[in-house]
Short mmCIF file of C-alpha atoms and ligand atoms in Angstrom, two decimals:
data_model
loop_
_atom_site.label_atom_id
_atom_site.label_comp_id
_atom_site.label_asym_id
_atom_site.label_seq_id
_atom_site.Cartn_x
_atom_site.Cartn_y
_atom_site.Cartn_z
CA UNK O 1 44.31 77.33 -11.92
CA UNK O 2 44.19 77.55 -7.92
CA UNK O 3 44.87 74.87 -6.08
CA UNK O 4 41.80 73.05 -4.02
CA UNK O 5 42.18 74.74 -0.28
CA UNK O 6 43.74 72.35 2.07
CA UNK O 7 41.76 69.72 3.97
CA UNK O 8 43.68 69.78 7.24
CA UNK O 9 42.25 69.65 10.91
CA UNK O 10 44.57 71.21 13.10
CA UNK O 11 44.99 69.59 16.95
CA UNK O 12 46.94 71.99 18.99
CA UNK O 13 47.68 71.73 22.77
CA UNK O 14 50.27 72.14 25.61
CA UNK O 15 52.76 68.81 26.37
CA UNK O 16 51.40 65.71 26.94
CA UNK O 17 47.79 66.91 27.25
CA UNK O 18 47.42 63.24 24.94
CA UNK O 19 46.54 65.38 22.04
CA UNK O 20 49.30 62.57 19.41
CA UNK O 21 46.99 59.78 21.28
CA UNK O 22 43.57 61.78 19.54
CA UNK O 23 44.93 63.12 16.52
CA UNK O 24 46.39 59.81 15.26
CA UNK O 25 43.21 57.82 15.97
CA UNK O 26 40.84 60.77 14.55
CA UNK O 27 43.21 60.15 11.74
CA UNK O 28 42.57 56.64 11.07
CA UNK O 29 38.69 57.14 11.67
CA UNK O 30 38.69 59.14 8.60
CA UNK O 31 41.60 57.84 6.59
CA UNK O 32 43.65 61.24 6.88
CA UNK O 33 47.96 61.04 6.58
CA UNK O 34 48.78 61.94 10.50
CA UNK O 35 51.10 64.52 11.02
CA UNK O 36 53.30 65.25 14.34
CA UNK O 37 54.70 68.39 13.90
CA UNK O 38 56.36 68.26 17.60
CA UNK O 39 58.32 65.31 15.41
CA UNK O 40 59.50 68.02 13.33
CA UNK O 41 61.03 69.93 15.89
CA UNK O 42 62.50 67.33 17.52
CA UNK O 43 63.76 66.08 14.70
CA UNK O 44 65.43 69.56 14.12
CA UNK O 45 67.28 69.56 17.80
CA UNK O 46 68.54 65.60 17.22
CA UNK O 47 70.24 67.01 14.08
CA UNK O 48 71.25 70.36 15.97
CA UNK O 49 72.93 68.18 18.55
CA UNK O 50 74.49 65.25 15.91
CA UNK O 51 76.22 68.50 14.06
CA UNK O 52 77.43 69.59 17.12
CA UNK O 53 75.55 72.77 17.53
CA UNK O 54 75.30 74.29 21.04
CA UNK O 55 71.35 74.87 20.95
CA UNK O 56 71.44 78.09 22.98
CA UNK O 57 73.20 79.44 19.78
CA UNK O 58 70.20 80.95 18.23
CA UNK O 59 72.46 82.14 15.51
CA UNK O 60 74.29 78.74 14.55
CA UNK O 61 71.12 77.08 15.15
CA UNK O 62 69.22 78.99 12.32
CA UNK O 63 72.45 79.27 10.17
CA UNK O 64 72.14 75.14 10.12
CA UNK O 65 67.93 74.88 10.05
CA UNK O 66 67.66 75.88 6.59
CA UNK O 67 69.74 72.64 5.24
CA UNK O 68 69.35 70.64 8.22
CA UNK O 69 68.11 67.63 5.85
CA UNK O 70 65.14 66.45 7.13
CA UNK O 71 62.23 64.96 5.13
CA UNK O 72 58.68 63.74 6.04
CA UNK O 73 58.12 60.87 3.73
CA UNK O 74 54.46 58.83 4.68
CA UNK O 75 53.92 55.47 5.75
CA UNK O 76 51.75 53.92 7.48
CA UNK O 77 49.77 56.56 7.14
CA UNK O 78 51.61 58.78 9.33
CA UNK O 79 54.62 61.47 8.20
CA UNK O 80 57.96 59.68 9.61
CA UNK O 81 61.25 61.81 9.96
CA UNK O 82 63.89 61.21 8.19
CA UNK O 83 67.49 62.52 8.40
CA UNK O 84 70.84 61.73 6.48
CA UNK O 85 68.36 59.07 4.83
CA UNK O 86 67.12 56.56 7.60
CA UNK O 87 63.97 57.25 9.92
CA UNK O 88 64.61 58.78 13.52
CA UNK O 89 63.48 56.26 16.04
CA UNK O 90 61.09 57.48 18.95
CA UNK O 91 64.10 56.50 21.34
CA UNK O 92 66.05 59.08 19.69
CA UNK O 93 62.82 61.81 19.06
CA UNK O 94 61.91 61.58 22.70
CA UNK O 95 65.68 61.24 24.23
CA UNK O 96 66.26 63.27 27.49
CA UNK O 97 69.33 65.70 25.31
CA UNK O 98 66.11 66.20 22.68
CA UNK O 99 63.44 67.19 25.80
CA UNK O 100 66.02 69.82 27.22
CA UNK O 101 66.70 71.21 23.90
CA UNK O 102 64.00 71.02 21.91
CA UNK O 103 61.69 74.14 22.95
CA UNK O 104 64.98 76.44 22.48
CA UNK O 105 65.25 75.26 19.03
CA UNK O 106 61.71 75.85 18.53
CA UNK O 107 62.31 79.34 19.51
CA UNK O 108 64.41 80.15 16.69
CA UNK O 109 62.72 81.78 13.80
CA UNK O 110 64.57 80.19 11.14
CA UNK O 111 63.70 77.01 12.16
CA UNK O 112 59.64 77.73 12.60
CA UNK O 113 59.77 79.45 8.83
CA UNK O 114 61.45 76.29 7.75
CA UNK O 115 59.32 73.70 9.41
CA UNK O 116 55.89 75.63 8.74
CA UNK O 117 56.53 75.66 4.77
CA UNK O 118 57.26 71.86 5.27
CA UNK O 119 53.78 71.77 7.08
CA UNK O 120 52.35 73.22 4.67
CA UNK O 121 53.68 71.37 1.72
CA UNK O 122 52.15 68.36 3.49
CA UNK O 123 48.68 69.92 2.28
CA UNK O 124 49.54 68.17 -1.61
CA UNK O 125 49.05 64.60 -0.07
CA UNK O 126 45.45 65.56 0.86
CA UNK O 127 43.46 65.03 3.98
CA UNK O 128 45.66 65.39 7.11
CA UNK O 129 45.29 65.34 10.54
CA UNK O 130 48.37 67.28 11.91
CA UNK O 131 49.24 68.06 15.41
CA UNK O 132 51.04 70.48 17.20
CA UNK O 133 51.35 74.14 19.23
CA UNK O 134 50.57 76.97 16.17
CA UNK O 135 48.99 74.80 13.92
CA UNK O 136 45.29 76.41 14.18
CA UNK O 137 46.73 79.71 14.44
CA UNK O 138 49.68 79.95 12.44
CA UNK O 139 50.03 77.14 9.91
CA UNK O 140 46.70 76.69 8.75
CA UNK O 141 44.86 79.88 10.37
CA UNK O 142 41.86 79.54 7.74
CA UNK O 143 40.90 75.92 8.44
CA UNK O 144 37.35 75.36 9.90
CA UNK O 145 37.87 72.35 11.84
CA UNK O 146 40.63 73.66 14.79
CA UNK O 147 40.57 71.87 18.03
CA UNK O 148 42.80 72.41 21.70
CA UNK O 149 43.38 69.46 23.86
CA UNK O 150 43.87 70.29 27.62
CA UNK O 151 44.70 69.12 30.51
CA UNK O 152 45.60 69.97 34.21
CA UNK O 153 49.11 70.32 34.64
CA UNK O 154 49.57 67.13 36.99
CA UNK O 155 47.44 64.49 34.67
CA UNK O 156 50.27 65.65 32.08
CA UNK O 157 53.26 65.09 34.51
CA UNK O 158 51.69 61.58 35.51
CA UNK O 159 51.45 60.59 31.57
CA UNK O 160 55.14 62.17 30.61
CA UNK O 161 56.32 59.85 33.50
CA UNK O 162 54.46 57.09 32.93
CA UNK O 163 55.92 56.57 29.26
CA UNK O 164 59.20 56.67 30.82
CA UNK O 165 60.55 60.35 29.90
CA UNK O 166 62.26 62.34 32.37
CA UNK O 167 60.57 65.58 30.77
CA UNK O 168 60.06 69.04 32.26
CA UNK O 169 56.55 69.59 31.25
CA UNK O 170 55.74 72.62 33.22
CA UNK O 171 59.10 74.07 32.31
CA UNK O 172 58.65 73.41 28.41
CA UNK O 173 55.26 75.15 28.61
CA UNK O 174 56.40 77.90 30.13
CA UNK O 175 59.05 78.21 27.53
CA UNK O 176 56.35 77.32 24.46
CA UNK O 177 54.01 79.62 25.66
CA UNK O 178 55.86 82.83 26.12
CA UNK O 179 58.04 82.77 23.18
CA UNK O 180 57.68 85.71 21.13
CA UNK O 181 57.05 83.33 18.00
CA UNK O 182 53.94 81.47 16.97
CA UNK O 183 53.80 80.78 21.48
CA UNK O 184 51.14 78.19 22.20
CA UNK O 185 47.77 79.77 22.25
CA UNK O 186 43.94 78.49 21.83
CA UNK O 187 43.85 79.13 18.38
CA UNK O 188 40.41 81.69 17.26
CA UNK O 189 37.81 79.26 16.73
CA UNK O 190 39.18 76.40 18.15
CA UNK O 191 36.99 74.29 20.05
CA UNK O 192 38.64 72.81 23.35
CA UNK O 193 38.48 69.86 25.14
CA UNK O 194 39.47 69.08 28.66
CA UNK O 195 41.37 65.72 28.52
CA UNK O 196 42.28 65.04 32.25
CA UNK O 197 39.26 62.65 33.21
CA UNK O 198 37.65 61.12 29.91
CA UNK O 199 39.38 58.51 28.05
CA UNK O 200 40.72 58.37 24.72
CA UNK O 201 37.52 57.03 23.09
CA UNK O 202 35.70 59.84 24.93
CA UNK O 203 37.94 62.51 23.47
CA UNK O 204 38.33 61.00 20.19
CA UNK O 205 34.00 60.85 19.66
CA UNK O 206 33.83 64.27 20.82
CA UNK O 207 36.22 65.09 17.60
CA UNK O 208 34.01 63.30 15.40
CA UNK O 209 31.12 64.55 16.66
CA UNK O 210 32.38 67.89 15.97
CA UNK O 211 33.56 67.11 12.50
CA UNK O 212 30.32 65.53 12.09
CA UNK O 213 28.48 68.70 12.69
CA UNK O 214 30.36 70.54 10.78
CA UNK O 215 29.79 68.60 7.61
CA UNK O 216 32.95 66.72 6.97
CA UNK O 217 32.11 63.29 8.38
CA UNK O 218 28.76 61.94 7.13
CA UNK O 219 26.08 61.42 10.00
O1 LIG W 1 54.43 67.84 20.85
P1 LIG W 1 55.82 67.68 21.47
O2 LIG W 1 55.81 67.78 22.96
O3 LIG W 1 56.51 66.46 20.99
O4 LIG W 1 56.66 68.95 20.91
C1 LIG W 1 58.02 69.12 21.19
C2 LIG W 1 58.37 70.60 21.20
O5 LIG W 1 58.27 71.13 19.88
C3 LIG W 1 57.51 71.48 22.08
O6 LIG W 1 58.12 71.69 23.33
C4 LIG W 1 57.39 72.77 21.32
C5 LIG W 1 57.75 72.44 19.91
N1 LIG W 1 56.66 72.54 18.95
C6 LIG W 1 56.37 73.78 18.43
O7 LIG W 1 56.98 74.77 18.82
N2 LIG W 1 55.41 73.92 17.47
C7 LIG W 1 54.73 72.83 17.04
N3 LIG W 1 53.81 72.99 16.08
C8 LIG W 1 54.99 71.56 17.60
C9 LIG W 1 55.95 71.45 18.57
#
């Protein structure tokens, strides 16, 4: 017998474009496990780093991704990452060594085959809302409900800043969107929404609305 096809809907979008803010609240709207895949791969560069790993090593880094041991057990209703058996904090996700590293990890191909069967795995629990930069047009390609969150390049610097991390945002886009794997595209049928001047609330009804259209959410 098949199994059912997955009930995911993928929120991709550049950094800090406050897509995590709109995907976790969509998720609790509808009662969907959340799902930060940027987590994932910053999850992946903390361990790179604790082991020692130079992360320009592209070749050490995907030696180690296969048996990195990470997990993504739920609570809360949100995947939380796990390594050598205790949770990553967000301190330690969203460190200044894990901001500089993390988009060369993401390169590697190892670690995206790795990760994106974990992502997909995540299907068995049932409805998710997952977030990230391929997730429409890589992980789950076939799903019908794909949206992009944007926004203009300084509303993302102001938010990145205002949370307290010294991150390159421009810089990390660059890198995300002109690596030759899975780079960060508008995903085919994706629809997009400019986040720079509504609010959360606004963003987060627009999702619904769209969901609503489309069948999923009752009227
Ligand atoms: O969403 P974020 O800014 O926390 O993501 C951190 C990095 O992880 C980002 O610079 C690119 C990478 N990433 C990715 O390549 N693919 C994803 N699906 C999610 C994140």
């Amino acid at each position: 017998m098949s199994s059912p096809a997955p009930l995911v809907i993928t929120i991709d979008g550049p950094a800090a474009s406050g897509k995590s803010s709109i995907a976790r609240e969509v998720a609790r709207a509808l009662g969907f496990v959340y799902v930060n895949t940027g987590n994932m791969y910053r999850g992946m560069t903390w361990a790179v780093l604790q082991a020692g790993i130079d992360p320009a090593d592209a070749e050490a880094v995907a030696a180690f991704a296969p048996q990195a041991g990470l997990s993504c057990p739920v609570a809360e209703g949100r995947t939380q990452l796990h390594w050598q058996g205790r949770a990553l904090t967000d301190e330690e996700l969203n460190s200044d060594p894990v901001n500089r590293a993390v988009s060369h990890i993401a390169r590697v191909e190892a670690v995206r085959t790795a990760l994106v069967d974990a992502q997909r795995g995540l299907a068995a629990l049932g409805g998710l809302v997952m977030e990230g930069r391929d997730i429409g047009s890589v992980v789950f390609p076939d799903s019908p409900y794909k949206f992009y969150i944007d926004a203009s390049e300084a509303v993302r610097a102001a938010r990145r800043s205002a949370q307290g991390h010294a991150d390159q945002v421009a810089e990390r886009d660059r890198l995300d969107s002109t690596r030759k794997t899975s780079p960060l595209v508008i995903p085919e049928g994706a629809r997009v929404i400019d986040n720079s001047t509504i609010t959360l609330q606004e963003a987060v009804d627009q999702v619904l609305a769209a969901l609503r259209a489309a069948g999923l959410v009752a009227a």
